[in-house]
PDB file of C-alpha atoms in Angstrom:
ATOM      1  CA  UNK A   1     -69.147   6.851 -52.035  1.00 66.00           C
ATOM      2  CA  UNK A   2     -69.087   7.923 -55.580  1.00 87.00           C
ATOM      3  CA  UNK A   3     -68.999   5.028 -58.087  1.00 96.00           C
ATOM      4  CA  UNK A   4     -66.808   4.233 -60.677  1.00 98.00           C
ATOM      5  CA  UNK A   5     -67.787   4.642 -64.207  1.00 98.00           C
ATOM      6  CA  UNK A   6     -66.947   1.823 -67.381  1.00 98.00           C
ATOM      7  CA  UNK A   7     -67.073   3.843 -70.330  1.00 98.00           C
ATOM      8  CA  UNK A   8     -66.532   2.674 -74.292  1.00 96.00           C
ATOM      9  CA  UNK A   9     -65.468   4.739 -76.927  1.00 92.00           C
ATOM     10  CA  UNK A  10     -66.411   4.890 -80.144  1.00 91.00           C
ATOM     11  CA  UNK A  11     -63.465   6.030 -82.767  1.00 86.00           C
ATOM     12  CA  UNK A  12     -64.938   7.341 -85.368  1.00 85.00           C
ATOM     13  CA  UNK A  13     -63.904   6.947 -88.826  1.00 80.00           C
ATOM     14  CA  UNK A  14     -65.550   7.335 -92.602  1.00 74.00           C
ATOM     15  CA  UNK A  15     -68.495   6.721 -90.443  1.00 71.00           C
ATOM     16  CA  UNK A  16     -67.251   3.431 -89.121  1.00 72.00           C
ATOM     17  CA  UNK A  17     -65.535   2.755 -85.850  1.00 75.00           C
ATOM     18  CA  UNK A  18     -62.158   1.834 -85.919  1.00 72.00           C
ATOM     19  CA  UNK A  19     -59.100   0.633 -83.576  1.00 53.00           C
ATOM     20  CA  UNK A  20     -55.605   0.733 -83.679  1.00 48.00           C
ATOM     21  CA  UNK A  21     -52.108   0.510 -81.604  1.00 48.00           C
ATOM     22  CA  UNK A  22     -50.363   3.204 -80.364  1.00 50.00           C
ATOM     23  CA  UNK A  23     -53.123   5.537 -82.531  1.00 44.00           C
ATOM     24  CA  UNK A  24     -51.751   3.737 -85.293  1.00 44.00           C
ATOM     25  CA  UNK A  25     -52.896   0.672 -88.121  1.00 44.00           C
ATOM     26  CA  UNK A  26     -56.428   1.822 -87.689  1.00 42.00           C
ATOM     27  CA  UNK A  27     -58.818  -1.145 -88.471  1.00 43.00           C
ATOM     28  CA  UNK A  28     -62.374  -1.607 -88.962  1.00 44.00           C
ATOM     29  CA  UNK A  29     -64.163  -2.602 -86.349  1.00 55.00           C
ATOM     30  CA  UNK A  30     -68.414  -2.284 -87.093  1.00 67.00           C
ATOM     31  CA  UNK A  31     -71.031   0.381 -87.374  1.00 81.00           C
ATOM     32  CA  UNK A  32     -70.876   2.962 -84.718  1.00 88.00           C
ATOM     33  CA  UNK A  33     -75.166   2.722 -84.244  1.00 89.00           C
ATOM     34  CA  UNK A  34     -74.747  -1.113 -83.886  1.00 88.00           C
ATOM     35  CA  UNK A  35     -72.564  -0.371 -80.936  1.00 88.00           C
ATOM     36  CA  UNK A  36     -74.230   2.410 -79.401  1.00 92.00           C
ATOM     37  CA  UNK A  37     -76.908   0.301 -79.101  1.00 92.00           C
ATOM     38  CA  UNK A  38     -75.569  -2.785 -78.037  1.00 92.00           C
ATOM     39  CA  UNK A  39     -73.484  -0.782 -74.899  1.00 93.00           C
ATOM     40  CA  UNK A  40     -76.552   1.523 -73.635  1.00 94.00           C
ATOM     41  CA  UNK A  41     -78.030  -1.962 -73.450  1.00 93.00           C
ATOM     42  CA  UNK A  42     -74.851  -3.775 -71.814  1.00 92.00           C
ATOM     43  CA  UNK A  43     -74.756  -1.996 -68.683  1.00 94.00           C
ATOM     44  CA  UNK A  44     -72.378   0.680 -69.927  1.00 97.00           C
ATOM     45  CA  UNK A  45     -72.241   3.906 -67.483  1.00 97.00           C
ATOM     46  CA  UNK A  46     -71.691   6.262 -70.319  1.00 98.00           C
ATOM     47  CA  UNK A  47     -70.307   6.442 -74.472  1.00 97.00           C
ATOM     48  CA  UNK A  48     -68.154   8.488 -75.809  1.00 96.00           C
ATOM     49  CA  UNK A  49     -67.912   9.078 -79.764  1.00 93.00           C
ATOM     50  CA  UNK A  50     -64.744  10.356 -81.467  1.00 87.00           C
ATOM     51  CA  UNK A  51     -64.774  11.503 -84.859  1.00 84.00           C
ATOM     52  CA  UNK A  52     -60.961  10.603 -85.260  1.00 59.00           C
ATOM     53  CA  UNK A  53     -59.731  12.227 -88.380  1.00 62.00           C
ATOM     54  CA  UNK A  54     -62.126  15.519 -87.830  1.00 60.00           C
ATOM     55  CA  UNK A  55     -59.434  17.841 -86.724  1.00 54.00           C
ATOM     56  CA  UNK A  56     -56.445  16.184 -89.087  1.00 55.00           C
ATOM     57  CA  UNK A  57     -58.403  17.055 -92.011  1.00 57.00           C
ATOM     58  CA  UNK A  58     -59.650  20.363 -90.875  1.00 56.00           C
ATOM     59  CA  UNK A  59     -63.682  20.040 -90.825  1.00 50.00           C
ATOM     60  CA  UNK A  60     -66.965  19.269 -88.842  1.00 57.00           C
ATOM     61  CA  UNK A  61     -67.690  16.480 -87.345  1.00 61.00           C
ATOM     62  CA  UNK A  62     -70.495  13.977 -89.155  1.00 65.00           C
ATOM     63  CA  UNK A  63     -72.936  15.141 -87.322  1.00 79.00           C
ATOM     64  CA  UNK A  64     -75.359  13.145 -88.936  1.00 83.00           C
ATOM     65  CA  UNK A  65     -74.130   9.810 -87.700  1.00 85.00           C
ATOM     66  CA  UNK A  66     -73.925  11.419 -84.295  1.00 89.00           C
ATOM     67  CA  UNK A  67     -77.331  12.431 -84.093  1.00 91.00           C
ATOM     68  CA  UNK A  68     -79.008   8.651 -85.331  1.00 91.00           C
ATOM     69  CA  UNK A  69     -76.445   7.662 -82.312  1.00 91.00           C
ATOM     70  CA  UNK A  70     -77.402  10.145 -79.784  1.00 94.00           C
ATOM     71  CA  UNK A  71     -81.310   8.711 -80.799  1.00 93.00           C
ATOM     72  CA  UNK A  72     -80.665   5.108 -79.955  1.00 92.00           C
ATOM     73  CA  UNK A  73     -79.091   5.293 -76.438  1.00 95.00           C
ATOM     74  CA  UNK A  74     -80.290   5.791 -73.104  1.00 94.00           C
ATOM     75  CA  UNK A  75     -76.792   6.817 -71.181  1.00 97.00           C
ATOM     76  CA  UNK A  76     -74.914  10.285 -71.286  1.00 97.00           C
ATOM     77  CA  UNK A  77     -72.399  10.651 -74.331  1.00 97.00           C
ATOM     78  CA  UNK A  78     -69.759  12.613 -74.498  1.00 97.00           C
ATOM     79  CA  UNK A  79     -68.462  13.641 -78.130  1.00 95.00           C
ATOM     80  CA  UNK A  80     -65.508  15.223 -79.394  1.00 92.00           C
ATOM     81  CA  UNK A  81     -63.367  15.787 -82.766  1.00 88.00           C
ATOM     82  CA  UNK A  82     -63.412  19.109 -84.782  1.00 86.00           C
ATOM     83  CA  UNK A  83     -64.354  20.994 -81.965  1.00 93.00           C
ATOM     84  CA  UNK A  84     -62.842  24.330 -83.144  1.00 93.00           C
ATOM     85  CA  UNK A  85     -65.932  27.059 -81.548  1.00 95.00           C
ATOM     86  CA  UNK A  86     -68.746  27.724 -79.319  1.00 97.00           C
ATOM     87  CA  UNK A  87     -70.935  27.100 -82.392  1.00 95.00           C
ATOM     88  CA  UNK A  88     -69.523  23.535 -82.851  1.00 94.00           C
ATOM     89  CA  UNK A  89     -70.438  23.032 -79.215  1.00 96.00           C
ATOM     90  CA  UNK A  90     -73.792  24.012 -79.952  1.00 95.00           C
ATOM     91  CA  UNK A  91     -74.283  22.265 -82.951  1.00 93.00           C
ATOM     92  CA  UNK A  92     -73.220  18.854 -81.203  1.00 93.00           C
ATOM     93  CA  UNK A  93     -75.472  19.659 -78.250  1.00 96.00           C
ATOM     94  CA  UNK A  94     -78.355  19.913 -80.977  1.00 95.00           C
ATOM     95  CA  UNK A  95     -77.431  16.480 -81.723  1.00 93.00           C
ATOM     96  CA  UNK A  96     -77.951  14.633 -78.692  1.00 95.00           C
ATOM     97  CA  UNK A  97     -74.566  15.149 -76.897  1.00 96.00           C
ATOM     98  CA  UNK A  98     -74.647  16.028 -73.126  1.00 97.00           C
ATOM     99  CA  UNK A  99     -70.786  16.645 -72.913  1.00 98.00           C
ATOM    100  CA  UNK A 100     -68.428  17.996 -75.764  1.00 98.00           C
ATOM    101  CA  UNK A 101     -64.684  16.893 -76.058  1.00 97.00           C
ATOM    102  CA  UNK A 102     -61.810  19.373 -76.988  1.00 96.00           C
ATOM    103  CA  UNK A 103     -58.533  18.570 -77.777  1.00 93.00           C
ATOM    104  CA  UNK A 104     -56.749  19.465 -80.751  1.00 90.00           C
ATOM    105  CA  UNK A 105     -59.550  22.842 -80.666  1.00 93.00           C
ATOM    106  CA  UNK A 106     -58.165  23.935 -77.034  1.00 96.00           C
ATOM    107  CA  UNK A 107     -54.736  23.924 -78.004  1.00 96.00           C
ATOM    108  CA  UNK A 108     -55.165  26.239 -80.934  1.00 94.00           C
ATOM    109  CA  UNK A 109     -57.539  28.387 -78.867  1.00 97.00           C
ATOM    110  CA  UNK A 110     -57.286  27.894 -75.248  1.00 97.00           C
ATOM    111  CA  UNK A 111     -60.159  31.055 -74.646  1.00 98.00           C
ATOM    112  CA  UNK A 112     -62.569  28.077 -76.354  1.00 98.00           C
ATOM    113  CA  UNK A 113     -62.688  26.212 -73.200  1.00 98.00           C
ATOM    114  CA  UNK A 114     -63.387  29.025 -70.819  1.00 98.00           C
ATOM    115  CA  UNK A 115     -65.978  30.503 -73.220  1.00 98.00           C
ATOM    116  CA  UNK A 116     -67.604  27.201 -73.439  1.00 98.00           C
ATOM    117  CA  UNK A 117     -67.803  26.705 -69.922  1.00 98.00           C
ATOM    118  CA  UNK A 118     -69.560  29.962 -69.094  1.00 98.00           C
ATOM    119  CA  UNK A 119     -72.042  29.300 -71.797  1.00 98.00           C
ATOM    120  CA  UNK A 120     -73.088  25.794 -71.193  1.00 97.00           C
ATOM    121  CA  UNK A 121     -71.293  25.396 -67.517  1.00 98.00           C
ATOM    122  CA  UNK A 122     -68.065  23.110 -66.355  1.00 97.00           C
ATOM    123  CA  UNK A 123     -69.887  19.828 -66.561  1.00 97.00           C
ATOM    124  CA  UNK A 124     -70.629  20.267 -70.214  1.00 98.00           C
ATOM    125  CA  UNK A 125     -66.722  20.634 -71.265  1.00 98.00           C
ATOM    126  CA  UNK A 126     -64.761  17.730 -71.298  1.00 98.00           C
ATOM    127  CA  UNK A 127     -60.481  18.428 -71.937  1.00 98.00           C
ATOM    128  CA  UNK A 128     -58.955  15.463 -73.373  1.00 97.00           C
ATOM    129  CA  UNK A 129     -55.533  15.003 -73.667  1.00 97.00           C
ATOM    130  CA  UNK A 130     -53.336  12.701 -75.823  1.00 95.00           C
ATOM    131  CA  UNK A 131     -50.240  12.904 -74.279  1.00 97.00           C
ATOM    132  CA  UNK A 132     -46.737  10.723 -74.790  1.00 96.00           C
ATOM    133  CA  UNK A 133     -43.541  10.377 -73.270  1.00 96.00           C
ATOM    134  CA  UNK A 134     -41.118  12.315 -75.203  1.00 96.00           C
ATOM    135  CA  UNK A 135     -37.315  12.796 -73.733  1.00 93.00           C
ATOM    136  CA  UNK A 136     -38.453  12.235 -70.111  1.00 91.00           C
ATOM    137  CA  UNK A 137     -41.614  14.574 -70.395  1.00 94.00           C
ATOM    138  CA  UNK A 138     -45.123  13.966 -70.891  1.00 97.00           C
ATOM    139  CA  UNK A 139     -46.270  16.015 -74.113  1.00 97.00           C
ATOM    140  CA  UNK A 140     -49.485  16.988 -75.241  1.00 97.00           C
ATOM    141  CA  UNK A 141     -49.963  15.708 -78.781  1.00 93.00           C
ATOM    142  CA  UNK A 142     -52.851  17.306 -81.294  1.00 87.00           C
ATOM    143  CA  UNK A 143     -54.474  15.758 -84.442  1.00 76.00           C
ATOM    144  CA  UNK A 144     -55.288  12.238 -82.859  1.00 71.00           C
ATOM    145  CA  UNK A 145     -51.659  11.867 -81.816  1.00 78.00           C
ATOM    146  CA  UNK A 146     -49.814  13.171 -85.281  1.00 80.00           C
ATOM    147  CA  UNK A 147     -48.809  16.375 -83.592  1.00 88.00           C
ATOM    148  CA  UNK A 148     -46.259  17.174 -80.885  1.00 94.00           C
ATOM    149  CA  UNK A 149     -46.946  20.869 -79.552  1.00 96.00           C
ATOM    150  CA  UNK A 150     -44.177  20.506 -77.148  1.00 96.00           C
ATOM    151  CA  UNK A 151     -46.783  21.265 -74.681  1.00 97.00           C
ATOM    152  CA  UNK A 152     -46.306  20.157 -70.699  1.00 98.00           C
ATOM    153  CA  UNK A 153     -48.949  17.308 -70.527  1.00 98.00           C
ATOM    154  CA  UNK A 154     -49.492  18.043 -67.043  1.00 98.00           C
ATOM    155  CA  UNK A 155     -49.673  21.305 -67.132  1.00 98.00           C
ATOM    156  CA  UNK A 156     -51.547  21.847 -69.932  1.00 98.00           C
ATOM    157  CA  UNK A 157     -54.290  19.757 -67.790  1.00 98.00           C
ATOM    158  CA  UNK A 158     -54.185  22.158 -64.870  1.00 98.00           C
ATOM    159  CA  UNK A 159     -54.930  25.644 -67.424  1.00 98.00           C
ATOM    160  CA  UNK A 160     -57.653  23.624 -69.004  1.00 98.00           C
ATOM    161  CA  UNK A 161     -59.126  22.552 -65.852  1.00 98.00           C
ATOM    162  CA  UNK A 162     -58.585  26.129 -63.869  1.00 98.00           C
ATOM    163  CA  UNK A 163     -60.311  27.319 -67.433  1.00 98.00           C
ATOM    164  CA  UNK A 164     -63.539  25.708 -66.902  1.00 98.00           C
ATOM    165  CA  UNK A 165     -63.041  22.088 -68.218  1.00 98.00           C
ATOM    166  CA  UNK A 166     -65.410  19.977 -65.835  1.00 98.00           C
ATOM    167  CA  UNK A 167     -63.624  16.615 -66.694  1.00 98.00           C
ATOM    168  CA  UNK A 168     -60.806  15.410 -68.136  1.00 98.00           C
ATOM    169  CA  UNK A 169     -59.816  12.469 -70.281  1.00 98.00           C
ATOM    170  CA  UNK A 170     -56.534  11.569 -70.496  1.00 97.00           C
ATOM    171  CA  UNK A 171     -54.864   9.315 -73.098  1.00 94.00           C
ATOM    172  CA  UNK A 172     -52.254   7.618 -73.427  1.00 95.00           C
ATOM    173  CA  UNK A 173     -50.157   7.449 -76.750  1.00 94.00           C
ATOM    174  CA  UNK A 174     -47.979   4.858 -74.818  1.00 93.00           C
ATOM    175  CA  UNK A 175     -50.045   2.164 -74.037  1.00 92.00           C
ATOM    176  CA  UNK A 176     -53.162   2.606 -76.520  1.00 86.00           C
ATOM    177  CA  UNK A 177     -54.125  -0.208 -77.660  1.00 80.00           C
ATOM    178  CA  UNK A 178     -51.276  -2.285 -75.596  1.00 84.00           C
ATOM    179  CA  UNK A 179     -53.505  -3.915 -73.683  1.00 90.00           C
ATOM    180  CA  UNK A 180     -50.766  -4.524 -70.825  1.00 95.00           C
ATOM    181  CA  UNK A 181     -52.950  -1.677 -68.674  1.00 97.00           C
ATOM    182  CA  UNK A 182     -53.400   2.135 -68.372  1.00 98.00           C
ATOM    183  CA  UNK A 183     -50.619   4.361 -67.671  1.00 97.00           C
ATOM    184  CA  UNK A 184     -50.521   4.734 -63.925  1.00 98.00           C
ATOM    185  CA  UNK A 185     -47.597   7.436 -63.606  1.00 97.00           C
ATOM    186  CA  UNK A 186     -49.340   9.664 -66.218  1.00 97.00           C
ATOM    187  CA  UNK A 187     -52.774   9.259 -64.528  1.00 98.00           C
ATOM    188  CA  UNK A 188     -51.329   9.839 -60.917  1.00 98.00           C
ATOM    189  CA  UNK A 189     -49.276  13.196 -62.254  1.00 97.00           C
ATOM    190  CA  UNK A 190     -52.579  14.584 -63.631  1.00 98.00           C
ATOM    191  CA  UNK A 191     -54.933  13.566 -60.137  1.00 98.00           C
ATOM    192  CA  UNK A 192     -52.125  15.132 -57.798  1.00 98.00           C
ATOM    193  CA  UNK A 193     -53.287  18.757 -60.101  1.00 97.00           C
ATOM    194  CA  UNK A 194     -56.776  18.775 -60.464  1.00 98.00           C
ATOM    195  CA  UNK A 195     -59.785  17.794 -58.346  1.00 97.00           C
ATOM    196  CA  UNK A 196     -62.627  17.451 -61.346  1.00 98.00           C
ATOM    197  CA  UNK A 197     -63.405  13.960 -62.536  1.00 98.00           C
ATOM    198  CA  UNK A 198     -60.694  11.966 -64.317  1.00 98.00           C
ATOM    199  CA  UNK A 199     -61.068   9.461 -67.321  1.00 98.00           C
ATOM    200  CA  UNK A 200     -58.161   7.063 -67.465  1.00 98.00           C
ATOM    201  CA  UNK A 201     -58.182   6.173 -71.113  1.00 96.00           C
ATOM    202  CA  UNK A 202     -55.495   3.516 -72.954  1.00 93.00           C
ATOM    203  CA  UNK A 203     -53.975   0.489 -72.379  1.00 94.00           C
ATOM    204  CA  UNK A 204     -57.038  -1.719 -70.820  1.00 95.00           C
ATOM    205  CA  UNK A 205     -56.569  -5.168 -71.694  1.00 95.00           C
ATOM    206  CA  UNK A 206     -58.566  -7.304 -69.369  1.00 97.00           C
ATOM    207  CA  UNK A 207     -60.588  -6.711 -66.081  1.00 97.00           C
ATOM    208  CA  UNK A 208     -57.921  -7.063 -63.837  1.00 98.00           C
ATOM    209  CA  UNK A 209     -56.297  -3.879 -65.513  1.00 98.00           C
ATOM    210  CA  UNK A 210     -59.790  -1.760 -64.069  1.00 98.00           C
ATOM    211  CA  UNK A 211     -59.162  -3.281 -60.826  1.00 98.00           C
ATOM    212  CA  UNK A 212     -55.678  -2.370 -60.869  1.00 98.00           C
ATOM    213  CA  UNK A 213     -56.453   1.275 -61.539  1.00 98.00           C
ATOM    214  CA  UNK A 214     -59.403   2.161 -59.469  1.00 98.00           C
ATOM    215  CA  UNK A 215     -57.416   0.290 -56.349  1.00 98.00           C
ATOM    216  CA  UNK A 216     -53.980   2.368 -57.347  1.00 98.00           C
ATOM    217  CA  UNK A 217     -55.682   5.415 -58.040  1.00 98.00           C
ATOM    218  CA  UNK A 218     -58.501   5.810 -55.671  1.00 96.00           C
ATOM    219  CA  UNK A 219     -59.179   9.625 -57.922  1.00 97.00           C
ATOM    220  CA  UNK A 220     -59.232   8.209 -61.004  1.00 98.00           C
ATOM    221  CA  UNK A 221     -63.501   8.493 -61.527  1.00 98.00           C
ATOM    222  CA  UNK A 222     -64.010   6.073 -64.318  1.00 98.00           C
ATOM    223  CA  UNK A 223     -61.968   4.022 -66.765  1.00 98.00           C
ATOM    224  CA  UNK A 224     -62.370   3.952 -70.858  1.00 97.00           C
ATOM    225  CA  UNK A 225     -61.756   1.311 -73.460  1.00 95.00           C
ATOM    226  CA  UNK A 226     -62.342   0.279 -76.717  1.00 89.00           C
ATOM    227  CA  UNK A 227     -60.940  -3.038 -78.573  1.00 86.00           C
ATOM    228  CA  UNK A 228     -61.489  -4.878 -75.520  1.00 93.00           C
ATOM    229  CA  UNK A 229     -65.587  -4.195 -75.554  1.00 93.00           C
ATOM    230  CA  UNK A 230     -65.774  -4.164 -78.783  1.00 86.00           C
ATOM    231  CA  UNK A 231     -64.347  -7.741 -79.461  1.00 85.00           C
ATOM    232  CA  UNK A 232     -65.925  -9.145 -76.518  1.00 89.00           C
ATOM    233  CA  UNK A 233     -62.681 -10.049 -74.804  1.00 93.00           C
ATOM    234  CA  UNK A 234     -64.510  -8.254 -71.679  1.00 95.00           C
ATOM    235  CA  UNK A 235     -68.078  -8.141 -70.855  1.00 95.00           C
ATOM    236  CA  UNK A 236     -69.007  -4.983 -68.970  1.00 96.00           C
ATOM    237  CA  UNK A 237     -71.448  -6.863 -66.847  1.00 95.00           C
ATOM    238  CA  UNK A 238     -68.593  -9.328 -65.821  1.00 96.00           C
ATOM    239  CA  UNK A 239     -66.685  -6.644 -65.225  1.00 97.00           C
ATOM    240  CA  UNK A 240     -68.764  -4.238 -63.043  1.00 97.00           C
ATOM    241  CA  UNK A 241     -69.734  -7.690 -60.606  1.00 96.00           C
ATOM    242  CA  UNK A 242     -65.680  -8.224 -60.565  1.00 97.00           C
ATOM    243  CA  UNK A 243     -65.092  -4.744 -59.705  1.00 97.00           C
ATOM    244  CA  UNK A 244     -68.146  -5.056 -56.807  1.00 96.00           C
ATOM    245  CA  UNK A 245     -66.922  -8.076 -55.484  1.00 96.00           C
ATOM    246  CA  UNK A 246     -63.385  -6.063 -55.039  1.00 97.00           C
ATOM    247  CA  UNK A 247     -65.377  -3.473 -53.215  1.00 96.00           C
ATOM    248  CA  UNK A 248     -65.150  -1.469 -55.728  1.00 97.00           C
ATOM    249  CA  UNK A 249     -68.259   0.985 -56.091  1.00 96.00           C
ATOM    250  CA  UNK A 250     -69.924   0.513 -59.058  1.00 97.00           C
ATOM    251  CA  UNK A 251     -73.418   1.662 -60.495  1.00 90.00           C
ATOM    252  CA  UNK A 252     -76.603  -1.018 -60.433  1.00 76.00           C
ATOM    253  CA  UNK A 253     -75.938  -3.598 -63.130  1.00 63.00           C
ATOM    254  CA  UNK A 254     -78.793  -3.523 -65.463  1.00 56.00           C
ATOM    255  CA  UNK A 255     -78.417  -5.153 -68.477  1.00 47.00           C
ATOM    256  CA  UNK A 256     -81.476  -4.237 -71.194  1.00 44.00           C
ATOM    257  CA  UNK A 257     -82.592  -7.254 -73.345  1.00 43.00           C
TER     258      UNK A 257
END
């Protein structure tokens, strides 16, 4: 049985990580090599690392903070933000990535994900979507959530995935940051149209919400969170032995001291 994967993201901002509600009232939270470390060492199944702002204001990502992070884990880590060409795949590969996020990149130039995926292969491209309920219909939103393309959420997952995106991550605008748990209906929608790995990301706000979603949504391959790791509210080796003791599969607990 394939086992479930607790992932924590690092937002990216000014070279500090940051959190906010609703992708909104960002706040500092600490450095993002502090907590790189501190997860590969926590029994985290894999990072991802957001530069946030890369595609609002139209430039690279800080590639040089990505690389000293890339150095000081021992887990796969999936990076994203300004992700605009084959080239910036390349150049974030160089770095220490082993998967590359596009969103905001995609949408502008949807050929990127296909030409991606023949160059590096499907497991390498990661399609994440920030989508939002807008007049009854999910939307796909660009520019970490400042944009509404007027995009079909749901179907805009299915192109990217018959594309060549190996994985998707889907967030939601609705519940980010809520804490009252991830978006169920949204998730469902998006497993019911593809058959690649699915990252629920949004809304986590205690272990019970993980249980919740890998019981509800037996296709839903791993679940992602931020505020709640990084403030400690929920220990990801306390969660993994919760999920276990639910019968939920979940890699070895190994916790590096």
């Amino acid at each position: 049985m394939i086992t479930k994967r607790i992932i924590p993201c690092l937002d990216v901002k000014n070279g500090r990580v940051v959190k906010g509600v609703n992708f909104l009232g960002l706040a500092d939270v600490s450095s993002p090599v502090k907590l790189a470390r501190f997860y590969s060492g926590c029994g985290a199944d894999e990072l991802v690392f957001y530069d946030i702002t890369a595609s609002a204001e139209e430039r690279a990502l800080f590639t040089d903070i990505l690389t000293e992070v890339a150095s000081t884990i021992f887990i796969p880590l999936t990076v994203g933000g300004g992700i605009n060409t084959v080239d910036d795949f390349d150049r974030v590969l160089k770095c220490g990535a082993d998967k590359v996020s596009v969103n905001s990149g995609a949408l502008r130039d949807p050929s990127l994900i296909s030409a991606a995926a023949r160059r590096y292969g499907d497991q390498c491209v990661v399609l994440s979507v920030d989508a939002k309920r807008v007049d009854g219909q999910y939307r796909v939103f660009a520019k970490g959530g400042r944009e509404d393309t007027g995009l079909d959420a749901i179907e805009w997952v299915r192109r990217g995935v018959a594309s060549g995106a190996g994985e998707v991550v889907l967030n939601s605008i609705d519940t980010d940051g809520v804490k009252n748990g991830f978006d169920l209906e949204l998730l469902a929608a998006v497993c019911a149209v593809v058959d690649v790995p699915v990252v629920a990301s949004g809304g986590a706000g205690c272990a019970e919400h993980f249980r919740t979603l890998f019981q509800t949504l037996p296709k839903v391959d791993a679940g992602l969170a931020a505020s709640i790791f990084h403030f400690g509210e929920v220990a990801i080796l306390d969660l993994k032995r919760e999920l276990a003791e639910a019968g939920i599969p979940v890699r070895e607990v190994r916790a590096v001291r």
